[in-house]
Short mmCIF file of C-alpha atoms and ligand atoms in Angstrom, two decimals:
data_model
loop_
_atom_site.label_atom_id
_atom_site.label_comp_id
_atom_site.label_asym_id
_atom_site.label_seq_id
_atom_site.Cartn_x
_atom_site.Cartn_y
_atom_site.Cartn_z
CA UNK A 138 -20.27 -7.56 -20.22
CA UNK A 139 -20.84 -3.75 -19.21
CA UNK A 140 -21.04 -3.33 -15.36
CA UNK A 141 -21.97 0.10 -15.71
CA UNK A 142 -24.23 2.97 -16.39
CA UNK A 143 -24.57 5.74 -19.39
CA UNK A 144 -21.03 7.25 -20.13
CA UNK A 145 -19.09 5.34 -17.48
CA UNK A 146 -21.15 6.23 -14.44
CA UNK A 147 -20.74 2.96 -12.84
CA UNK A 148 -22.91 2.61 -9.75
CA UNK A 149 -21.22 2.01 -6.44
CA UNK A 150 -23.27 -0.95 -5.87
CA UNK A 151 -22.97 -2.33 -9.18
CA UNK A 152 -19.13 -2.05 -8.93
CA UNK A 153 -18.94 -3.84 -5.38
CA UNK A 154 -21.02 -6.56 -6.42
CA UNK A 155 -19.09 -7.31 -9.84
CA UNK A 156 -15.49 -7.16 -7.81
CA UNK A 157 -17.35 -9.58 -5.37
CA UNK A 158 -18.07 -12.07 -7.67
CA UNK A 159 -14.36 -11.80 -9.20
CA UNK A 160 -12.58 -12.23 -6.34
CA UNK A 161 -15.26 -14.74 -4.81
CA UNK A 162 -15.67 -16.76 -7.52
CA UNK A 163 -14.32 -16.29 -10.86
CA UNK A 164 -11.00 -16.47 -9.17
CA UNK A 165 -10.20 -19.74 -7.50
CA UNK A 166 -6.53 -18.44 -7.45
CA UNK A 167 -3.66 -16.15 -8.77
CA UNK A 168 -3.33 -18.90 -11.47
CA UNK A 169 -6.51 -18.07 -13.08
CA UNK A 170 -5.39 -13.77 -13.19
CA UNK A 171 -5.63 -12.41 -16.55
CA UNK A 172 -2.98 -9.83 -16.32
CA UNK A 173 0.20 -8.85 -14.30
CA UNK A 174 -1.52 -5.86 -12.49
CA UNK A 175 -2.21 -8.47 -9.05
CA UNK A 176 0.82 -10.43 -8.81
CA UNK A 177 3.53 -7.85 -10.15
CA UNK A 178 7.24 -9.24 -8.64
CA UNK A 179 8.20 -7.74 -5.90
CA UNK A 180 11.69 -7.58 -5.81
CA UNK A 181 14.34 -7.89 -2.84
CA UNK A 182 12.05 -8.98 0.03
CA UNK A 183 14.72 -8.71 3.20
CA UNK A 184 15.14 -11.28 4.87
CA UNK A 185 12.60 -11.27 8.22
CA UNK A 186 10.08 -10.68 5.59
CA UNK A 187 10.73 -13.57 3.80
CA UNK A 188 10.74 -15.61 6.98
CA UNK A 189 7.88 -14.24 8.21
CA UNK A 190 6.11 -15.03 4.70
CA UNK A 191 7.44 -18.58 4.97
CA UNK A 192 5.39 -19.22 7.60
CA UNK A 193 1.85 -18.31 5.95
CA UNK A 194 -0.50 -21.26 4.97
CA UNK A 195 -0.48 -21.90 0.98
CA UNK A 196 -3.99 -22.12 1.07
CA UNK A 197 -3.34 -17.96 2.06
CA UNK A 198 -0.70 -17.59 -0.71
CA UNK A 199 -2.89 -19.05 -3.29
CA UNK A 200 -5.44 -16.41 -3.33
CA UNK A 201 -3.00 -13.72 -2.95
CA UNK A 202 -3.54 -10.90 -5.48
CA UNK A 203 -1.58 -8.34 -4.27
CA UNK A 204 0.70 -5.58 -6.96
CA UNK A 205 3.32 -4.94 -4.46
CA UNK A 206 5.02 -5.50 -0.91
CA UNK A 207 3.81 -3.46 1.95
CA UNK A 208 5.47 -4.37 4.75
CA UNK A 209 7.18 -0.86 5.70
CA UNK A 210 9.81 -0.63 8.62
CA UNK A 211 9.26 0.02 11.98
CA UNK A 212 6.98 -2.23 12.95
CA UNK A 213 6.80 -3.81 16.22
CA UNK A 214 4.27 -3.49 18.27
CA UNK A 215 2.37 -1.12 15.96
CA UNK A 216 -1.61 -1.31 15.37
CA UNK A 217 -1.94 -1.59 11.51
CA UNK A 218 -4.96 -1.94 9.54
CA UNK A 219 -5.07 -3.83 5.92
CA UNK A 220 -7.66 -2.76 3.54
CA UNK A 221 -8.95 -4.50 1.10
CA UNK A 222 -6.92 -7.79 2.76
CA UNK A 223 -8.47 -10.82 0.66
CA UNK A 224 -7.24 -13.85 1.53
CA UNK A 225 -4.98 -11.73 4.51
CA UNK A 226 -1.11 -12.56 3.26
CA UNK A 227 -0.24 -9.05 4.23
CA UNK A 228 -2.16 -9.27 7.48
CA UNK A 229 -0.26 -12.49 8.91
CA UNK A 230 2.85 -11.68 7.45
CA UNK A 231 2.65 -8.33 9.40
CA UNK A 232 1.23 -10.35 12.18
CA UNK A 233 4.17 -12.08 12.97
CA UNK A 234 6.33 -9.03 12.52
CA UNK A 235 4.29 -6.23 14.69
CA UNK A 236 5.01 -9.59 17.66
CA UNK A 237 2.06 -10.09 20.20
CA UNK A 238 2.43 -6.20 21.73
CA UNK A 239 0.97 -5.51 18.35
CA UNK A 240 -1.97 -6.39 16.39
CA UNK A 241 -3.56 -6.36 12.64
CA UNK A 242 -7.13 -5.51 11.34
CA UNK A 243 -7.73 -6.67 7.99
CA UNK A 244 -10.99 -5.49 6.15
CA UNK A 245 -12.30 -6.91 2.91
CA UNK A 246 -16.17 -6.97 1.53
CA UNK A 247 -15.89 -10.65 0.18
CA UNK A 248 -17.25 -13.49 1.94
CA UNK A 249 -15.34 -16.03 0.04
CA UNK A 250 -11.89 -14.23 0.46
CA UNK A 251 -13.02 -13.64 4.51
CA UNK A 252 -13.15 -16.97 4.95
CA UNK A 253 -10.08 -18.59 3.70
CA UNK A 254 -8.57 -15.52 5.65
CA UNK A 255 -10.55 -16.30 8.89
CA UNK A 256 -10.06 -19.88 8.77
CA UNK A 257 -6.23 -20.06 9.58
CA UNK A 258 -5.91 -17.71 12.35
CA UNK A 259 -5.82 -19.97 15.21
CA UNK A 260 -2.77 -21.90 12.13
CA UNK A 261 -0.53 -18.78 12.32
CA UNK A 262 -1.13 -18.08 15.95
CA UNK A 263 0.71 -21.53 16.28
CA UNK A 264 3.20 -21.39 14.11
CA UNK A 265 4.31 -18.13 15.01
CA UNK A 266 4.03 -19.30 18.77
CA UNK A 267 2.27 -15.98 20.18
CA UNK A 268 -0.20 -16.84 22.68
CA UNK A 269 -3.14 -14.79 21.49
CA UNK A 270 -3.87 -14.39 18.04
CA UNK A 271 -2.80 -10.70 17.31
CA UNK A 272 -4.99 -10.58 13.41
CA UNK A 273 -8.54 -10.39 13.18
CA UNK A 274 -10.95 -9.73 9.64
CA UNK A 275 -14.08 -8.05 10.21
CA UNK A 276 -16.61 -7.66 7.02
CA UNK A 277 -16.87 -3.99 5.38
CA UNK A 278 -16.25 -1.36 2.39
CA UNK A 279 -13.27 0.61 2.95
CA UNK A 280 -15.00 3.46 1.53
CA UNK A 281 -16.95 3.38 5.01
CA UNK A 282 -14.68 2.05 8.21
CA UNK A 283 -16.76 3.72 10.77
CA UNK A 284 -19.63 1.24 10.20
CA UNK A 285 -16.88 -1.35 10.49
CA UNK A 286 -16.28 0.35 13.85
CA UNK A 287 -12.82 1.32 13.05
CA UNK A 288 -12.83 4.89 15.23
CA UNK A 289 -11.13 7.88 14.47
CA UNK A 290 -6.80 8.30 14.82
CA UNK A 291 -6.65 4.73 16.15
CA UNK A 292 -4.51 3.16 13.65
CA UNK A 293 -0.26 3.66 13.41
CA UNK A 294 -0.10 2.13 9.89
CA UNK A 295 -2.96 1.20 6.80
CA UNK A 296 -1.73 -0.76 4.16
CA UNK A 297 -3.51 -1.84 1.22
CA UNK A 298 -2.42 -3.88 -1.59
CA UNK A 299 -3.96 -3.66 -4.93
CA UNK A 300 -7.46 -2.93 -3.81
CA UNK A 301 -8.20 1.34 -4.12
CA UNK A 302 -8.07 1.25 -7.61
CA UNK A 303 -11.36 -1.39 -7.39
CA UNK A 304 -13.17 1.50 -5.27
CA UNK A 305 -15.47 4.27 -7.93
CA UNK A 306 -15.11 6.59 -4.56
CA UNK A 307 -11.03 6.33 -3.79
CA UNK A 308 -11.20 10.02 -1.78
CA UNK A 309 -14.00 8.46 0.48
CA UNK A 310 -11.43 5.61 0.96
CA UNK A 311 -8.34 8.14 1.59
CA UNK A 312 -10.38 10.32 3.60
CA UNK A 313 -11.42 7.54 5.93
CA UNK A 314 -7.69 6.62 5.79
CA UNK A 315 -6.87 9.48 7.25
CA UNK A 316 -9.87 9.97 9.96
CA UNK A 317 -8.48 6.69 11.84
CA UNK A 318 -4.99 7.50 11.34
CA UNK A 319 -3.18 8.93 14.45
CA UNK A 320 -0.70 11.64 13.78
CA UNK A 321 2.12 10.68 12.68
CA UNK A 322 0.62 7.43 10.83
CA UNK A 323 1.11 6.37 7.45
CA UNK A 324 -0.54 4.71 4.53
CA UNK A 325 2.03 2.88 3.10
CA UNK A 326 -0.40 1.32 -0.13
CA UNK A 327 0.59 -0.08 -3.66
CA UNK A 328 -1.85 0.17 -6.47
CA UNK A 329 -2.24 0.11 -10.04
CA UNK A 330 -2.16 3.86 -11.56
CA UNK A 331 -2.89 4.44 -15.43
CA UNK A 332 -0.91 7.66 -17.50
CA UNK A 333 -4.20 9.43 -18.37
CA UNK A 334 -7.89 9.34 -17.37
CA UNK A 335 -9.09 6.73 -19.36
CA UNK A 336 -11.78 6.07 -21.27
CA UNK A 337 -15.32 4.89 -20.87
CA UNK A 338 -14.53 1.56 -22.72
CA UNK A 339 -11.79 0.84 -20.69
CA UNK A 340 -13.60 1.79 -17.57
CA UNK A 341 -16.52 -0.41 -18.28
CA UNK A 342 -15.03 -3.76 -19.07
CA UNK A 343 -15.78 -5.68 -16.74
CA UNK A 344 -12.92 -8.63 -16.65
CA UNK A 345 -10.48 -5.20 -16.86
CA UNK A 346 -12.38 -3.71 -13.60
CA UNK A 347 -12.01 -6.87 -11.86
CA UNK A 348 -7.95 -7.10 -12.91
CA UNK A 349 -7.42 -3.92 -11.59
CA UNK A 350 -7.17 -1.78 -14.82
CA UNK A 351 -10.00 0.09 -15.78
CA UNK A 352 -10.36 1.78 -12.15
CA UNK A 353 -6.57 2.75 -12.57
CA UNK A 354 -6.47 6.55 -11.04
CA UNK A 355 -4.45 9.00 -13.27
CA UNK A 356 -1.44 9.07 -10.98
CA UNK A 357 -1.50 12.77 -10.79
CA UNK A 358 -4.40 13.10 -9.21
CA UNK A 359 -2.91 10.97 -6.29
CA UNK A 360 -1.24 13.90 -5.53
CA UNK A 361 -4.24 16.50 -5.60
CA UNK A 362 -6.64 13.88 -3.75
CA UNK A 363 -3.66 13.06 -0.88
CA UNK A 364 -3.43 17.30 -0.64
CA UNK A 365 -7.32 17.81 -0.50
CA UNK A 366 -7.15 15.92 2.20
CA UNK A 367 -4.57 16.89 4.39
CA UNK A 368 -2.05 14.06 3.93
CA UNK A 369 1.70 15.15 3.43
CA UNK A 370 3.30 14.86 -0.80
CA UNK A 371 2.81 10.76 -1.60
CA UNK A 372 6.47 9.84 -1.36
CA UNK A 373 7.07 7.13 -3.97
CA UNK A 374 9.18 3.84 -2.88
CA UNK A 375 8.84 2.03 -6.04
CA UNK A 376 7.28 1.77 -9.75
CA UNK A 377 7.02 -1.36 -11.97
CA UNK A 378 5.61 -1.53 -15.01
CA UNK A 379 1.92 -3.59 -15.65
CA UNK A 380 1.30 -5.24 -18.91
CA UNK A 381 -2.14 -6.47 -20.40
CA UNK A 382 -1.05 -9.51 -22.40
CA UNK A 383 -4.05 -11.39 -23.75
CA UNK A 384 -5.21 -10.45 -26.97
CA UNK A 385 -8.54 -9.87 -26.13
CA UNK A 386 -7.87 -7.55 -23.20
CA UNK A 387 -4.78 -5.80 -25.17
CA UNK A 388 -6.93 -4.63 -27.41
CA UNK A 389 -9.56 -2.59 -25.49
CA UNK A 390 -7.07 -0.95 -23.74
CA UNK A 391 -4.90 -0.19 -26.92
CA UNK A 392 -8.27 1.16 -28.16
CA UNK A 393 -7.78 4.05 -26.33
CA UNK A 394 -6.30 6.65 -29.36
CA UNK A 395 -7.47 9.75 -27.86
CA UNK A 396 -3.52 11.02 -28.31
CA UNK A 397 -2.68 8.10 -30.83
CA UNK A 398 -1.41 6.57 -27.85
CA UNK A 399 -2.74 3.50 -26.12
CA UNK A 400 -3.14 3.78 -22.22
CA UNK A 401 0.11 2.56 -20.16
CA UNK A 402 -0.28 1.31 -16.70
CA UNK A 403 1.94 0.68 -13.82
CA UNK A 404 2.39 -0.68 -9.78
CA UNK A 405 3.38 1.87 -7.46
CA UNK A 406 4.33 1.76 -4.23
CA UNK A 407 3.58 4.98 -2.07
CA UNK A 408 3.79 6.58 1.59
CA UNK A 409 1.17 8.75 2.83
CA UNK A 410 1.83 10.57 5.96
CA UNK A 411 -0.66 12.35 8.12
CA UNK A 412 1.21 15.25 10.88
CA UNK A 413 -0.38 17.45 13.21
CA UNK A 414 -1.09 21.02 11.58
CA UNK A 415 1.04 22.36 14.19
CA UNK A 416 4.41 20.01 13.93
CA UNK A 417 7.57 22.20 13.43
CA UNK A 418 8.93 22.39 9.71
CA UNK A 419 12.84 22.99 9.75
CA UNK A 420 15.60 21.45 7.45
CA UNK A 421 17.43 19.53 9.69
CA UNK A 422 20.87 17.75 10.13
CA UNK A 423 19.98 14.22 10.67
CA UNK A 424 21.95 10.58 11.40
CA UNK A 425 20.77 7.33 11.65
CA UNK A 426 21.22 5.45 14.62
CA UNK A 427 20.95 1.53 12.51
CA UNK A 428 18.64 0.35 15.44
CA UNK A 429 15.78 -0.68 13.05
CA UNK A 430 16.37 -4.14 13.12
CA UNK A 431 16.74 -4.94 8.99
CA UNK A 432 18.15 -1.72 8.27
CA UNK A 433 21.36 -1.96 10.25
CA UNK A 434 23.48 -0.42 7.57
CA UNK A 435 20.62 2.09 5.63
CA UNK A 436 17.04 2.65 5.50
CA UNK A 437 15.62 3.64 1.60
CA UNK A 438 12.79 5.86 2.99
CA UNK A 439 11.45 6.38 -0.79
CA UNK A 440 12.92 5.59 -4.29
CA UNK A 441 15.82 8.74 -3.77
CA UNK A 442 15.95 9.29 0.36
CA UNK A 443 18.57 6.90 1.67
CA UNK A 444 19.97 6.95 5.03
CA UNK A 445 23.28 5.58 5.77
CA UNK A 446 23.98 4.82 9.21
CA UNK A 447 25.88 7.23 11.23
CA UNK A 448 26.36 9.10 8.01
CA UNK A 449 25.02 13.22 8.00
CA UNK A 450 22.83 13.87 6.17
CA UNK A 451 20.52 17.56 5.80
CA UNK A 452 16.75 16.68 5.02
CA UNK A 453 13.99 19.42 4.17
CA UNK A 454 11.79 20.65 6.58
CA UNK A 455 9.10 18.52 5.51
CA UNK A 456 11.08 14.97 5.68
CA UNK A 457 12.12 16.32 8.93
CA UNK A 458 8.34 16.58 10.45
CA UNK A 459 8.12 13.39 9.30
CA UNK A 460 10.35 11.90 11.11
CA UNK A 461 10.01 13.93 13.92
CA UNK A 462 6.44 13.32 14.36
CA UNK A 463 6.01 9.15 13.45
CA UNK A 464 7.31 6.07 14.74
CA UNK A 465 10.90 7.16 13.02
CA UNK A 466 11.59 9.33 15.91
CA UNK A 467 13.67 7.76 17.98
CA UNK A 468 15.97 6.48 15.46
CA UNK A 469 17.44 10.01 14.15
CA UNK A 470 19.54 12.46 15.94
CA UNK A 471 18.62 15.97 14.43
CA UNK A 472 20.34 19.27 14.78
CA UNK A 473 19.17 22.26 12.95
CA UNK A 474 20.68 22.39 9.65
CA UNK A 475 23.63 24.48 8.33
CA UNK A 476 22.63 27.57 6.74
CA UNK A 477 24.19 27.27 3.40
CA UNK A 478 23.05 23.39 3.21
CA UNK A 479 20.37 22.91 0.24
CA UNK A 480 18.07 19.53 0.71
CA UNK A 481 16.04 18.59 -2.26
CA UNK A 482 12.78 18.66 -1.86
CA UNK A 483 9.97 15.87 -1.78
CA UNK A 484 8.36 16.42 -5.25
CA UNK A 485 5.70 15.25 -7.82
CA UNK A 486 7.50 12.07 -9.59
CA UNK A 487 6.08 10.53 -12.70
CA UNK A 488 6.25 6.66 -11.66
CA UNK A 489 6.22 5.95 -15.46
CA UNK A 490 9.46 7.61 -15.58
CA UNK A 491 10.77 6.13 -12.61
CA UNK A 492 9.79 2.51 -13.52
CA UNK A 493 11.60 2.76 -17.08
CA UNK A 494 15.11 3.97 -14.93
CA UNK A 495 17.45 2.06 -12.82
CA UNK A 496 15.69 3.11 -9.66
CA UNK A 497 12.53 0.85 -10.91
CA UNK A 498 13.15 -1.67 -8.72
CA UNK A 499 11.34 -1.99 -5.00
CA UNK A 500 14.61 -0.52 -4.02
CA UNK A 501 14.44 -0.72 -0.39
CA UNK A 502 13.48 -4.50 -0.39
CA UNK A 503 10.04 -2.63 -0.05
CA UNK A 504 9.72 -2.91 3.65
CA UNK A 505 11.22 -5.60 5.52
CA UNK A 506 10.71 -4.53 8.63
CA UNK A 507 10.66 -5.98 11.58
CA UNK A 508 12.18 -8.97 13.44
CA UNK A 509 10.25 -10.23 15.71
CA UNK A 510 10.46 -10.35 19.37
CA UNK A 511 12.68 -7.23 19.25
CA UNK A 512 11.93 -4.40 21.86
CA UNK A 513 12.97 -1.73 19.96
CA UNK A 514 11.33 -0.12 17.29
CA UNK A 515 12.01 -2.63 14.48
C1 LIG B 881 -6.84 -7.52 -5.85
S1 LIG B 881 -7.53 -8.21 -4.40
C2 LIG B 881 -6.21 -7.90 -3.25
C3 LIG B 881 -6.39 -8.66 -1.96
C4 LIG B 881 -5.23 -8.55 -0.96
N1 LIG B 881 -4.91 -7.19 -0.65
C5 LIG B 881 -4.02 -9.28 -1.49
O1 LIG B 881 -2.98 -8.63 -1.65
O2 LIG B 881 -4.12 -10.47 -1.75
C6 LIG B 881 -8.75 -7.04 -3.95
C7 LIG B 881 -9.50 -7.31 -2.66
O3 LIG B 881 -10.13 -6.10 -2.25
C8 LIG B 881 -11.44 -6.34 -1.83
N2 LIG B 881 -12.21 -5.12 -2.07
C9 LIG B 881 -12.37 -4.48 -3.25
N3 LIG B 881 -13.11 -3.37 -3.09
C10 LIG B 881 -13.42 -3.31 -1.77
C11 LIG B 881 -14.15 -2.38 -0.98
N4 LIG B 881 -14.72 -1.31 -1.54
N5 LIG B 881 -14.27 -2.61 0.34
C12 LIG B 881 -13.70 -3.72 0.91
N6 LIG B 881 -12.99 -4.63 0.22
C13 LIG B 881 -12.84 -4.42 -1.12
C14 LIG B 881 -11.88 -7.54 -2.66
O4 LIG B 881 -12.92 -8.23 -2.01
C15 LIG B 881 -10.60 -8.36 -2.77
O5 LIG B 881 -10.48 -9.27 -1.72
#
């Protein structure tokens, strides 16, 4: 059953050839999952999402195995890259709401998954009635997207659903995230995170690999990995919790009674920005214009930031680079920032925490987005 080496030190290799053959063939679809961890609910899709994911083939839905919704807002005519895109849900779904200006690269190592994926292109091209298909898949570890060709600050927005925490080497991953980024781009990613660094048991089960468990990253060191890198403080849209039901799984992971404790895991949905070093860091008086088509009333930027239109608002100097420096720019006015006004900061936020209060939910609708055909950034 072990996929792995002495003490936990799986091989690479080993580990991309086990998830293959789980998500090529163990899996004929999300029927056959073991756990919650692919498949948690997402909760309050808006509505162009829902219409846009109406509209993808159920041959598509079937071998979806995603742990969140990552369709952020903003979105037309952005160039967005999936990784890790299976069966490509995310990809058409985004597809249809980036409209033809745009255009979607998904990325996934598994032949199987590739070609259910590649096989209804020319379907959604029709049924979303764009001329040109706007989605392509190309084979390729995300650990390594310049031999996939994917070249350096040419992407506006990654997404990635459910997939990093299957990679041994997840700061290769965000560190080639952030090489094809442009400035101002985002990775706007939900994934499976664990309270602790787990143990070698847990890592090395090999069903629990392939559900997304046992490569769970200690959410903390999100944070030190993103600020190793260079990315801006994760900002954390949403938490829900993951439970490992069947007996026989349960009870490797509640073997883990290093603290008397058994390990606890959970679905987070983040946002990962990348600025220029030099971009201008200023707290800063800002309104919302309501022009992002979805949001015409408010726009939940992360689990606390909420911006009511035409409302005031001050926002620290970082949130203000942000949206100074990204897609968002055009839709806030900003004025520098009274002197005795006091924004809270963007700060560390345990999602376990978060999940278990009233803000658990994918409060924003997690991303609707866009609406299609719209000129305007929507
Ligand atoms: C849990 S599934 C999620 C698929 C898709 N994001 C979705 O939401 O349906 C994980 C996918 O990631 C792919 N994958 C895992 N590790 C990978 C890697 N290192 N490079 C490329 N693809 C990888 C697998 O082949 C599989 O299709």
């Amino acid at each position: 059953m072990s996929c792995c080496g002495q003490n936990g030190a799986k091989r690479k290799e080993d580990i991309h050839d086990n998830v293959k053959e789980y998500y090529g063939k163990t899996l004929k679809s999300n029927e056959d999952l073991k756990t919650t961890a692919c498949v948690t609910p997402s909760i309050k899709m808006k509505k162009h999402v829902t219409d846009a994911m109406k509209l993808i083939h159920d041959d598509v839905i079937m071998k979806y195995y995603g742990c969140g919704l990552v369709v952020p807002e903003c979105l037309h005519g952005m160039k967005i890259l999936d990784l890790g895109s299976g069966s490509g849900r995310d990809c058409y779904a985004l597809a249809k709401l980036v409209g033809e200006d745009g255009f979607v690269t998904g990325i996934d190592m598994t032949d199987e998954q590739l070609e259910t994926a590649n096989k209804y292109i020319e379907h959604h091209r029709d049924v979303f009635g764009f001329q040109k298909s706007n989605v392509k898949f190309v084979r390729g570890y995300i650990e390594n997207l310049k031999d996939a060709g994917i070249e350096d600050n040419s992407i506006d927005i990654i997404i990635s659903n459910c997939v990093i925490n299957l990679c041994k080497d997840k700061k290769s991953v965000l560190q080639e995230a952030f090489r094809v980024l442009k400035d101002g781009g985002e990775l706007y990613f939900s994934d499976i995170y664990a309270d602790r660094e787990l143990t070698d048991e847990i890592k090395e089960h090999k069903v629990l690999w392939g559900e997304c468990i046992s490569g769970a990253l200690h959410w903390k060191h999100l944070y030190s990995i993103a600020k190793e890198i260079g990315f801006e403080v994760p900002r954390t849209v949403s938490a829900t919790i993951v439970n490992v039901t069947k007996p026989e799984l349960e009870s490797v992971v509640d073997e883990d009674l290093s603290d008397g404790s058994d390990a606890k895991f959970v679905s987070v949905t983040y946002r990962l920005f990348k600025l220029s070093t030099k971009v201008e860091r200023e707290p800063k008086e800002v309104l919302y214009n309501g022009e992002i088509i979805g949001y015409e009333d408010e726009i939940q930027f992360d689990h606390k930031l909420n911006f009511v239109k035409d409302t005031p608002q001050t926002i620290d100097g970082d949130t203000a680079a942000i949206l100074l420096s990204s897609r968002f720019e055009d839709e806030f006015e900003m004025k520098k920032a009274k002197c005795c006004a006091n924004p809270s900061k963007n700060e560390e936020i345990d999602p376990f925490v978060l999940a278990s209060s009233d803000k658990s939910t994918n409060n924003q609708g997690n991303g609707g987005g866009c609406c299609p055909g719209s000129q305007k950034c929507c």
